[in-house]
CSV table of C-alpha atoms in Angstrom, one decimal:
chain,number,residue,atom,x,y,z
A,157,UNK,CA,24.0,113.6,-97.0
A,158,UNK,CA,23.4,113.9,-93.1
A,159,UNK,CA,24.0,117.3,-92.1
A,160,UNK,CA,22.8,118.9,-88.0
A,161,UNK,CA,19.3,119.3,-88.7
A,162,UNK,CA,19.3,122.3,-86.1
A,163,UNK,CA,21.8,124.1,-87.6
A,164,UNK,CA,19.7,123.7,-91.0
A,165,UNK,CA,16.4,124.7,-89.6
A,166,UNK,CA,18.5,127.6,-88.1
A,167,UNK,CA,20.1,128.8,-91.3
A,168,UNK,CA,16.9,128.3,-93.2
A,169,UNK,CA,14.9,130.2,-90.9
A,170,UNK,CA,17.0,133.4,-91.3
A,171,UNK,CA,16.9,136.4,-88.3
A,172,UNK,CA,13.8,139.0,-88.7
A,173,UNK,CA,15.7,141.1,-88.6
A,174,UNK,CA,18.7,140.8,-90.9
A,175,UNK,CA,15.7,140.0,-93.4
A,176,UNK,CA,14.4,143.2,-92.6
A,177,UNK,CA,17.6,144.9,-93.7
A,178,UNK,CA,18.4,142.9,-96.6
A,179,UNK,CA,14.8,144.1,-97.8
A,180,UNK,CA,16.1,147.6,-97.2
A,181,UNK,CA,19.5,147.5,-99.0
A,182,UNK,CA,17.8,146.2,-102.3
A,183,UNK,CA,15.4,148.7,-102.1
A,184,UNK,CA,17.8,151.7,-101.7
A,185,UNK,CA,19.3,150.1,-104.3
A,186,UNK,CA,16.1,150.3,-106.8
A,187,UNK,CA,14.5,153.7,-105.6
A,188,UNK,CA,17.6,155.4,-103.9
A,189,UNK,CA,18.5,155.8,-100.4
A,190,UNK,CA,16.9,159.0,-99.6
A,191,UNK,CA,13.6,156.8,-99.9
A,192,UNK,CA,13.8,154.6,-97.8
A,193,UNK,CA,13.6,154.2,-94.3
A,194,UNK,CA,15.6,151.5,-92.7
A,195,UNK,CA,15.1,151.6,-88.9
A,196,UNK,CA,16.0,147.6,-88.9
A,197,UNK,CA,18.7,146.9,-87.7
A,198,UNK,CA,21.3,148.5,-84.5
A,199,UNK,CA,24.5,149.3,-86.7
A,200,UNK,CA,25.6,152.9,-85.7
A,201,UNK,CA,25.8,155.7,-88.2
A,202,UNK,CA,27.9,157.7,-85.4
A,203,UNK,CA,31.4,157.2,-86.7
A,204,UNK,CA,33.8,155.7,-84.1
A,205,UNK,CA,36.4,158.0,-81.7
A,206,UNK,CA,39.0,159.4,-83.6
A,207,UNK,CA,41.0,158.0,-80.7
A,208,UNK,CA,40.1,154.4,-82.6
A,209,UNK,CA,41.5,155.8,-85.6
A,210,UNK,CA,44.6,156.8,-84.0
A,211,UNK,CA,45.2,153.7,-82.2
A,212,UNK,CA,45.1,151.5,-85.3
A,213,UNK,CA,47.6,153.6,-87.2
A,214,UNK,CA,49.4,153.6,-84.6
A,215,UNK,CA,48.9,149.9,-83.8
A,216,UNK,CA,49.8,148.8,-87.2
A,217,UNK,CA,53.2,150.2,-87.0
A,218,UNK,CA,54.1,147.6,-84.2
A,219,UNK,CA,56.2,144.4,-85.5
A,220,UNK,CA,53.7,142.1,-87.9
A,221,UNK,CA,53.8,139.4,-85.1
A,222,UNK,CA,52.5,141.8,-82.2
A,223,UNK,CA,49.6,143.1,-84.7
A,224,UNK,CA,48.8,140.0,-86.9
A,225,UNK,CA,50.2,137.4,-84.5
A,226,UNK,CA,48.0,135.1,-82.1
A,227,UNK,CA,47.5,136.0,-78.7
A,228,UNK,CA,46.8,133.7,-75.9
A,229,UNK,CA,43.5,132.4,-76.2
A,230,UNK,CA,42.0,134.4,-73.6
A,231,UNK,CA,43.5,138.0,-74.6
A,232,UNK,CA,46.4,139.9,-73.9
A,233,UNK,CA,47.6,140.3,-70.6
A,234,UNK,CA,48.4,143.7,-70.9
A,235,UNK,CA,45.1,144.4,-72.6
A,236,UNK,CA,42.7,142.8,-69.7
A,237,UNK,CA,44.8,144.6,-67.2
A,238,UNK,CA,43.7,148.0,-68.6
A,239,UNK,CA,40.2,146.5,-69.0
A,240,UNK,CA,40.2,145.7,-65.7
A,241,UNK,CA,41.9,149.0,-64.1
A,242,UNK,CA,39.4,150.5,-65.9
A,243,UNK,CA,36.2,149.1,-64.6
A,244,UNK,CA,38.1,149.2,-61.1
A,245,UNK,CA,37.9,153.0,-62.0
A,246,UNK,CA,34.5,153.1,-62.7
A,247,UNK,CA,33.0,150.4,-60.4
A,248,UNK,CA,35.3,150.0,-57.1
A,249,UNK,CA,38.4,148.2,-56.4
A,250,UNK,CA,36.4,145.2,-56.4
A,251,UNK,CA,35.2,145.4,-59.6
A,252,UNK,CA,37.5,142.8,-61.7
A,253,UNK,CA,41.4,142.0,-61.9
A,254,UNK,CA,42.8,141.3,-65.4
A,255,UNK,CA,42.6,137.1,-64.6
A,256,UNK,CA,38.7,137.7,-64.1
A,257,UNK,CA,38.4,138.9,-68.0
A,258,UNK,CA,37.7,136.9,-71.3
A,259,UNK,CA,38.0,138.5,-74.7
A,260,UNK,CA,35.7,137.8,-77.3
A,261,UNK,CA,34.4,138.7,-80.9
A,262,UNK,CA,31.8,140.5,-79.8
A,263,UNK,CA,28.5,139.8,-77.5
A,264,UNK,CA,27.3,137.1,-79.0
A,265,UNK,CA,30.3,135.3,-78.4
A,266,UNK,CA,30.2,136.5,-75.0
A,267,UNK,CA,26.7,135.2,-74.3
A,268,UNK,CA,27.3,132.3,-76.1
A,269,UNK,CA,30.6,131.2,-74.2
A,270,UNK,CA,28.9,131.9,-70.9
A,271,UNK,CA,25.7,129.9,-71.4
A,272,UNK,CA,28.4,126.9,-72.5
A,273,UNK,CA,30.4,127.5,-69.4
A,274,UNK,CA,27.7,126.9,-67.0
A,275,UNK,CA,24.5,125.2,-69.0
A,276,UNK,CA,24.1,121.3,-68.8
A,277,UNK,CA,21.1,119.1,-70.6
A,278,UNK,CA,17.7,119.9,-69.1
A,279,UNK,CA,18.8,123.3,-68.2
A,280,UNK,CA,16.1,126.5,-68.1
A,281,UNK,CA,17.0,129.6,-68.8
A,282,UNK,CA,15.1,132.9,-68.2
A,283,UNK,CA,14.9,136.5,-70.6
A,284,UNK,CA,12.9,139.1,-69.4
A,285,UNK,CA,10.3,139.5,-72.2
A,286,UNK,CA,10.5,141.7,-74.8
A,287,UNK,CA,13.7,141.0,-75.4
A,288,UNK,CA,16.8,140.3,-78.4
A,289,UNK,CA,15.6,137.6,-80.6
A,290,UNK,CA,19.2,135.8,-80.8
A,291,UNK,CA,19.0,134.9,-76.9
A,292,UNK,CA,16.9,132.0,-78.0
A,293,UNK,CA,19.2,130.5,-80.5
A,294,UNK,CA,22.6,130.8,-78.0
A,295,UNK,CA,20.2,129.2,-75.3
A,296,UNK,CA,19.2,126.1,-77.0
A,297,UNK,CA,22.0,125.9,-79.2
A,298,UNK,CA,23.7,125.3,-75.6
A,299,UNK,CA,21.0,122.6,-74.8
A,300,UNK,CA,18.9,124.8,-72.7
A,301,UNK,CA,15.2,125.5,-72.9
A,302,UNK,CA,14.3,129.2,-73.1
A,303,UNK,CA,11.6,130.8,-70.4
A,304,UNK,CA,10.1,133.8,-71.2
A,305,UNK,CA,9.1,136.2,-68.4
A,306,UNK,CA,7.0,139.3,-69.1
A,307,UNK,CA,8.4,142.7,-68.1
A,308,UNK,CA,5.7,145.1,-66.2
A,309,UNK,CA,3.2,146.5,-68.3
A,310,UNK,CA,3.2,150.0,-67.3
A,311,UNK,CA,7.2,150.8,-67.6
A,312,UNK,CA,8.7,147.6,-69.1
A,313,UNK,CA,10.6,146.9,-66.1
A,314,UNK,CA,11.7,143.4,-64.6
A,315,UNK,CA,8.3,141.8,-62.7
A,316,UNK,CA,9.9,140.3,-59.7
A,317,UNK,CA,6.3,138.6,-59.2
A,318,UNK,CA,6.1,136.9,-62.5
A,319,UNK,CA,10.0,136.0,-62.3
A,320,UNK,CA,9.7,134.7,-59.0
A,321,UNK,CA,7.0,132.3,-60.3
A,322,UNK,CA,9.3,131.1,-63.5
A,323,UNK,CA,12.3,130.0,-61.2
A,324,UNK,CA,12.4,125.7,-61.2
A,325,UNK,CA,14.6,123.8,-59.7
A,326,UNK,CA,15.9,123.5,-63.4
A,327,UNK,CA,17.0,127.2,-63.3
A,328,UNK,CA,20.5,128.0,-64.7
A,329,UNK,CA,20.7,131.6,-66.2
A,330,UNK,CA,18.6,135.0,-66.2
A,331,UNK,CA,19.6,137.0,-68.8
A,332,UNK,CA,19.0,141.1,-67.9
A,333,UNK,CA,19.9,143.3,-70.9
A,334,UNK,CA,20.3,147.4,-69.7
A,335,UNK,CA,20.0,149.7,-71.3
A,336,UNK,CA,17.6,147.3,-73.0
A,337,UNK,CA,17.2,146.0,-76.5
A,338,UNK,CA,14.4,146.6,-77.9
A,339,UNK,CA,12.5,148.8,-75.3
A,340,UNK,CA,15.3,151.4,-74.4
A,341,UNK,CA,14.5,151.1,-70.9
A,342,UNK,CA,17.0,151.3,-68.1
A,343,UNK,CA,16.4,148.4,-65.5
A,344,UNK,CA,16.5,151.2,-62.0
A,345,UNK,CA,18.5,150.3,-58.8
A,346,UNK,CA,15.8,149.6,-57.0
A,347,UNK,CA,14.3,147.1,-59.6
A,348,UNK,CA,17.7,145.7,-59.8
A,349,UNK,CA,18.0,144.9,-56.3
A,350,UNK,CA,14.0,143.2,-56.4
A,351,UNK,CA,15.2,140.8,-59.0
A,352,UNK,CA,18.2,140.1,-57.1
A,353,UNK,CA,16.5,139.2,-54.1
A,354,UNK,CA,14.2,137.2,-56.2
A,355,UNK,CA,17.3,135.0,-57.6
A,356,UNK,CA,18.4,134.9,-54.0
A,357,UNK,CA,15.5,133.0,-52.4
A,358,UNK,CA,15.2,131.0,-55.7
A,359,UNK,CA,18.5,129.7,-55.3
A,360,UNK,CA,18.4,129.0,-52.1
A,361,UNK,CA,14.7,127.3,-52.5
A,362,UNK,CA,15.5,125.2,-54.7
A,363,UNK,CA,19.3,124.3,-53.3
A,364,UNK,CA,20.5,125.7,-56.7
A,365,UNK,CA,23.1,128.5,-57.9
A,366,UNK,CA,21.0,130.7,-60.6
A,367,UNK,CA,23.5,132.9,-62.2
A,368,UNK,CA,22.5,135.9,-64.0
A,369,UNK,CA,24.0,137.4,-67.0
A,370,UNK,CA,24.4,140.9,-67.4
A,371,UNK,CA,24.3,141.8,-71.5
A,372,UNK,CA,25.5,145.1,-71.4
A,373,UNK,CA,26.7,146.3,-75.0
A,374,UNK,CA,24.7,150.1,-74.6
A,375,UNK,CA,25.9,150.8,-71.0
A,376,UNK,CA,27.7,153.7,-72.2
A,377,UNK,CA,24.7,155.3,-74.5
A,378,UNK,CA,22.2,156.5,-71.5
A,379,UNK,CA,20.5,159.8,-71.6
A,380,UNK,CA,21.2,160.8,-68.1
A,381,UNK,CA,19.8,157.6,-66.3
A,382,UNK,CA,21.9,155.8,-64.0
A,383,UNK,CA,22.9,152.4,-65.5
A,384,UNK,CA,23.5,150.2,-62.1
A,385,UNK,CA,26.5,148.0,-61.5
A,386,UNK,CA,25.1,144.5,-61.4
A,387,UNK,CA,27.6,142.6,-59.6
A,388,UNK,CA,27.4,144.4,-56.7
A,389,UNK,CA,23.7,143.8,-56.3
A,390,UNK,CA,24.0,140.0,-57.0
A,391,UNK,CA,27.1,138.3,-56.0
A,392,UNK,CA,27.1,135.5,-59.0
A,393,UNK,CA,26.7,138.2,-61.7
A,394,UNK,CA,28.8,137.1,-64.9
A,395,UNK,CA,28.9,140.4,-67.5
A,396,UNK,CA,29.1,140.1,-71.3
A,397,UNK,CA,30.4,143.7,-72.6
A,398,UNK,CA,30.9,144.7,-76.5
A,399,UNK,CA,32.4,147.8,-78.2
A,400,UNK,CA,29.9,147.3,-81.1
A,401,UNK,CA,27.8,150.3,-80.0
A,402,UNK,CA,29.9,151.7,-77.4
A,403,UNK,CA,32.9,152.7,-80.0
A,404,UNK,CA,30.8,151.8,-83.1
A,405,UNK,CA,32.6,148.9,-84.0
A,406,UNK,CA,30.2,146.0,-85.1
A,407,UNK,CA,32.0,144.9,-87.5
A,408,UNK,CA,35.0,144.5,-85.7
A,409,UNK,CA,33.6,142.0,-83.3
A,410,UNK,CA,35.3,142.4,-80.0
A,411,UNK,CA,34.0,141.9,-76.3
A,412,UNK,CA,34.7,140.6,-72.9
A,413,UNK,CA,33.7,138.5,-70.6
A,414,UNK,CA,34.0,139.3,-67.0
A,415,UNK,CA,33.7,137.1,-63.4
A,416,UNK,CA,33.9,140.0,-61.1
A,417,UNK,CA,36.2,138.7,-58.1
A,418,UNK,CA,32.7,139.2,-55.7
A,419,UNK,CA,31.6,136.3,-57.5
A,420,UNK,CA,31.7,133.2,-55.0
A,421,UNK,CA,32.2,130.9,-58.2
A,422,UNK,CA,35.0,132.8,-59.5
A,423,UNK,CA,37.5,130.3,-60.0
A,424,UNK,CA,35.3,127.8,-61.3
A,425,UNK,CA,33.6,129.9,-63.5
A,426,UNK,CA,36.5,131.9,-65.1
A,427,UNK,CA,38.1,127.9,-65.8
A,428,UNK,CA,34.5,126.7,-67.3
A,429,UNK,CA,34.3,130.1,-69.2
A,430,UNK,CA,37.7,129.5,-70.4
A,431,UNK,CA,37.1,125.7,-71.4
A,432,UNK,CA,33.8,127.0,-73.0
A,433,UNK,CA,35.3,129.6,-75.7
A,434,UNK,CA,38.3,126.5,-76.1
A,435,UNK,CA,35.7,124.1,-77.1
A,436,UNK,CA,33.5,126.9,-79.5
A,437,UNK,CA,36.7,127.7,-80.8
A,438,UNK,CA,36.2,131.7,-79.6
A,439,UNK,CA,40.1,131.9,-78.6
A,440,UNK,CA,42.3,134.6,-79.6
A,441,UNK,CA,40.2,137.5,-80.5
A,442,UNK,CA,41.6,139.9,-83.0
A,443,UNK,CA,45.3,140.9,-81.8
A,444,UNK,CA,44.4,144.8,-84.1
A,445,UNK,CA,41.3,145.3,-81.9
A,446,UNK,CA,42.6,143.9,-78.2
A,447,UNK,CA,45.0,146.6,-78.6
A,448,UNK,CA,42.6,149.4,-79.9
A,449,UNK,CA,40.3,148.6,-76.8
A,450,UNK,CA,43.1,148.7,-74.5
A,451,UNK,CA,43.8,152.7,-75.7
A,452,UNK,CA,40.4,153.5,-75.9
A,453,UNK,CA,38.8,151.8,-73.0
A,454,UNK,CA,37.8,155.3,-71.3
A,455,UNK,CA,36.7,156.5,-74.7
A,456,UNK,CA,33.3,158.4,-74.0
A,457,UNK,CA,30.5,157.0,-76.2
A,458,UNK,CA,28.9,160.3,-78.7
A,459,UNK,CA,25.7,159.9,-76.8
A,460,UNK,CA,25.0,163.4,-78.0
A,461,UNK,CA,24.4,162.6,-81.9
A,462,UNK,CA,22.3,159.5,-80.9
A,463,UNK,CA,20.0,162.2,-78.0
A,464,UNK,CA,19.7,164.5,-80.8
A,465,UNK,CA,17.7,161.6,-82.9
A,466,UNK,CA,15.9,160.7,-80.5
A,467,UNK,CA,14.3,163.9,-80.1
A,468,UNK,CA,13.6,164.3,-83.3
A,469,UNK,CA,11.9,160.8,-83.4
A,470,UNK,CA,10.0,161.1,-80.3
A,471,UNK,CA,9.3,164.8,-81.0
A,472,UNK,CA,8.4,164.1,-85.1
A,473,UNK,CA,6.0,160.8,-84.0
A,474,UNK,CA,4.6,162.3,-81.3
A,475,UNK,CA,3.4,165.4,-82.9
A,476,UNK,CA,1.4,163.3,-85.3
A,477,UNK,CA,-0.6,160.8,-82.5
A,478,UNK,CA,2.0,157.8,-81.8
A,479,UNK,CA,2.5,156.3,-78.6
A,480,UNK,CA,5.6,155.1,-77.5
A,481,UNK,CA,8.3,154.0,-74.8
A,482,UNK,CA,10.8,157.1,-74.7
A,483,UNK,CA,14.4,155.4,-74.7
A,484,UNK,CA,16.3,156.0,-71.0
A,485,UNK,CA,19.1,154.5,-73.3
A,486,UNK,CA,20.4,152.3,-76.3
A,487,UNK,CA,19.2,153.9,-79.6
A,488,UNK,CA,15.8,152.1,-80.2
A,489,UNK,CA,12.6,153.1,-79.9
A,490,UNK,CA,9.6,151.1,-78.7
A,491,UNK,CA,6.4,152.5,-80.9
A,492,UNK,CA,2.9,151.0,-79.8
A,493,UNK,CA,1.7,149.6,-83.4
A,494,UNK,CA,-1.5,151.4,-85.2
A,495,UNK,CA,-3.5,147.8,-84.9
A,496,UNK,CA,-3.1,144.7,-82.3
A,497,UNK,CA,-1.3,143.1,-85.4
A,498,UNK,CA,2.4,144.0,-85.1
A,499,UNK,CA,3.1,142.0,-88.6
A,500,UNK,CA,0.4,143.3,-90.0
A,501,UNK,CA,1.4,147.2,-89.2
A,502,UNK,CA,4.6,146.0,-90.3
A,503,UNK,CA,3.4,145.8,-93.9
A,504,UNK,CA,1.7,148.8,-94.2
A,505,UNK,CA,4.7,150.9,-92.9
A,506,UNK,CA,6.8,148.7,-95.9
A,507,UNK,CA,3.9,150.1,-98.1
A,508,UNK,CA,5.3,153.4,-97.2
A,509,UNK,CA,9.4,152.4,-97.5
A,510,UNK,CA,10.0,152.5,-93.8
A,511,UNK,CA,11.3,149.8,-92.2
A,512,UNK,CA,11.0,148.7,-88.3
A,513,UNK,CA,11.0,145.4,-86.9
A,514,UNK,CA,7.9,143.8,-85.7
A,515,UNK,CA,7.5,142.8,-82.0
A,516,UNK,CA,6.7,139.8,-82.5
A,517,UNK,CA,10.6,139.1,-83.2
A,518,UNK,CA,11.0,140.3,-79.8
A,519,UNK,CA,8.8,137.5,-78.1
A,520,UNK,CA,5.3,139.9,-77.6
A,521,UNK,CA,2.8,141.2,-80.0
A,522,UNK,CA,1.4,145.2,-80.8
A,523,UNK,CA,4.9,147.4,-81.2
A,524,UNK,CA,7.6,148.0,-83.4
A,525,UNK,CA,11.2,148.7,-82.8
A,526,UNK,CA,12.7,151.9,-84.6
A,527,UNK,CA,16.7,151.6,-84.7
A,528,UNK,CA,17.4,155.0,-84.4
A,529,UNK,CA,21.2,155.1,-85.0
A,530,UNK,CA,20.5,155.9,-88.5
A,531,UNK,CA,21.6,159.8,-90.2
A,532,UNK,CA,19.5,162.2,-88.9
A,533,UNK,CA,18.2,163.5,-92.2
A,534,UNK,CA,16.6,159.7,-92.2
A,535,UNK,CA,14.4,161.1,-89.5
A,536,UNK,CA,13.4,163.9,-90.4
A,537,UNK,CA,11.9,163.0,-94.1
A,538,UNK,CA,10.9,159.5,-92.6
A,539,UNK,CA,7.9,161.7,-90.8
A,540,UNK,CA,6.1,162.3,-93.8
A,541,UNK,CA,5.4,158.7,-94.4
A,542,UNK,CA,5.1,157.9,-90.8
A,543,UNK,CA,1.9,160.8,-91.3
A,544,UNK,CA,0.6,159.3,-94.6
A,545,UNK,CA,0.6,155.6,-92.5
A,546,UNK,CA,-1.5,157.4,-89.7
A,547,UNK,CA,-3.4,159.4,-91.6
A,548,UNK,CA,-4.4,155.7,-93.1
A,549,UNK,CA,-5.2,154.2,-89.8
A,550,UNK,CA,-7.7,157.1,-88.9
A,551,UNK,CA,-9.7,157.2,-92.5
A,552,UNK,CA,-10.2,153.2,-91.5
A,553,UNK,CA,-11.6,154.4,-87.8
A,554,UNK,CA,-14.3,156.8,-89.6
């Protein structure tokens, strides 16, 4: 039988990641939970709102048509209008307007519709390196070719030099993820704006229209740093949102897509964007969850359980030698691996029952990424294996 090869090599090559925590559920399974330590993957211990809770019971009391029915292939209009009246809210009046939104099941069907919309064969498209595995697959699973850019050394944010030097003529996309996966960095205003005027004199260079993508699924989980508003540093900003970690709802798979109105594409995009999820066949996100969003859309984040383990990461693996990035938001941490190695580390910390993810998932060798949004008890008896694995290190170094 002919079958995509592709899609095989894809589905035989597995995600790092989901490995990673497939590895951990069998093992909780043969030596119990409370020994292992599975920092793998971002799925939030954090209970959602019990405003989600109320808005499905109440939701589910509506006529079977309105909760199970199908809604029109882009959402709800009542649901994108309080989207939209929302970010106005937040973001200014020229923020978005309920035509300017696309719901979707989830980010990744949010970055994959928009990389359809506007990618054509031969395509490039930049990430800011180190940065979420999957990017790669929805880029040349859309027929584009991936270019990886290294962030700054010193603070991980976007090097304007380095992505002024990637920009082609063949230049479609930059993706930006803040509050970033996996670094936990937040990319500052002033960064922001750099990378902006960056794309500006690329487009214009090169008579070309570079769109970036804003992934933003952890806006909402910063520790006090100011998350920036995209758009209104870049005019053709298009922004992929999800409620996975905001409302703790992965599994629920809902998200938006927005063309802010500032955009000078709008039109064309919001039609391409539209065409995109038609032809993917991401129409009619779950009727349940378009109308849970729509209750909860002002629904503050509990940013507070996820601070309270990252202190007691950073102040647990610090207090024992490790370096790290400490996390301005998202809930992962970026630990400097014991060896140059990063698979190699890898092993010993499985040696030990805890679990990160290697960097070099992430597109760049040496660190590790902790998932913090696990119980907080998993951090504190993680530390005496995180000890045992450093004590190991330094009886090597004598």
């Amino acid at each position: 039988m002919r079958i995509n090869q592709k899609s095989y090599d894809l589905g035989a090559a597995k995600s790092s990641i989901r490995e990673i925590a497939a590895y951990a559920a069998k093992r909780r399974e043969e030596i119990g939970a409370q020994n292992v330590f599975d920092f793998s993957i971002g799925n939030p211990s954090v209970p959602a709102p019990d405003a989600v809770y109320d808005s499905i019971k109440q939701t589910i009391a509506l006529p079977p048509t309105q909760v199970h029915g199908y809604t029109p292939a882009a959402g709800l209009p009542a649901v994108k209008e309080a989207l939209a009246a929302s970010l106005r809210r937040r973001f200014g009046e020229q923020a978005a307007r309920a035509q300017d939104l696309y719901i979707t099941c989830g980010a990744a069907a949010s970055i994959s519709i928009t990389l359809h919309a506007v990618i054509n064969p031969g395509d490039e498209v930049v990430v800011i390196t180190p940065y979420f595995p999957e990017y790669r697959v929805w880029i040349e699973h859309a027929g584009a070719t991936c270019v990886e850019v290294p962030s700054c050394k010193d603070d991980f944010q976007i090097d304007a030099v380095a992505l002024r030097n990637a920009l082609t003529e063949r230049t479609k996309v930059v993706i930006v993820n803040s509050p970033n996966n996996p670094v936990g960095i937040i990319y500052s205003q002033e960064n922001l704006a750099k990378a902006a005027a960056v794309l500006q004199e690329g487009s214009k260079h090169f008579g070309t229209d570079i769109v970036l993508l804003a992934d933003e699924p952890y806006r909402e989980i910063s520790y006090g740093t100011d998350v920036p508003w995209i758009p209104s540093l870049y005019a053709n900003t298009v922004v992929c949102y999800s409620y996975s970690k905001s409302l703790s709802l992965p599994g629920e798979r809902v998200g938006w897509v927005l063309v802010p109105p500032t955009n000078p594409f709008n039109e064309q995009l919001v039609f391409a964007i539209a065409g995109s999820g038609r032809a993917l066949g991401f129409v009619c996100a779950p009727a349940l969850f378009q109308r849970v969003i729509a209750d909860c859309v002002d629904e503050p984040s509990n940013v507070a359980a996820y601070d309270c383990n990252r202190h007691a990461l950073m102040d647990g693996l610090q207090s024992l030698g490790y370096t790290f990035v400490e996390p301005q938001g998202a809930f992962y941490l970026w630990l400097k691996a014991l060896e140059p190695d990063a698979e190699a580390f890898f092993e010993r910390c499985r040696a030990h029952e805890v679990l990160p993810v290697p960097s070099n998932s992430f597109g760049c060798t040496g660190w590790v990424r902790l998932g913090y949004c696990v119980s907080y008890q998993t951090i504190v008896t993680s530390m005496d294996a995180w000890a045992a694995i450093m004590r190991e290190y330094q009886h090597e170094q004598l």
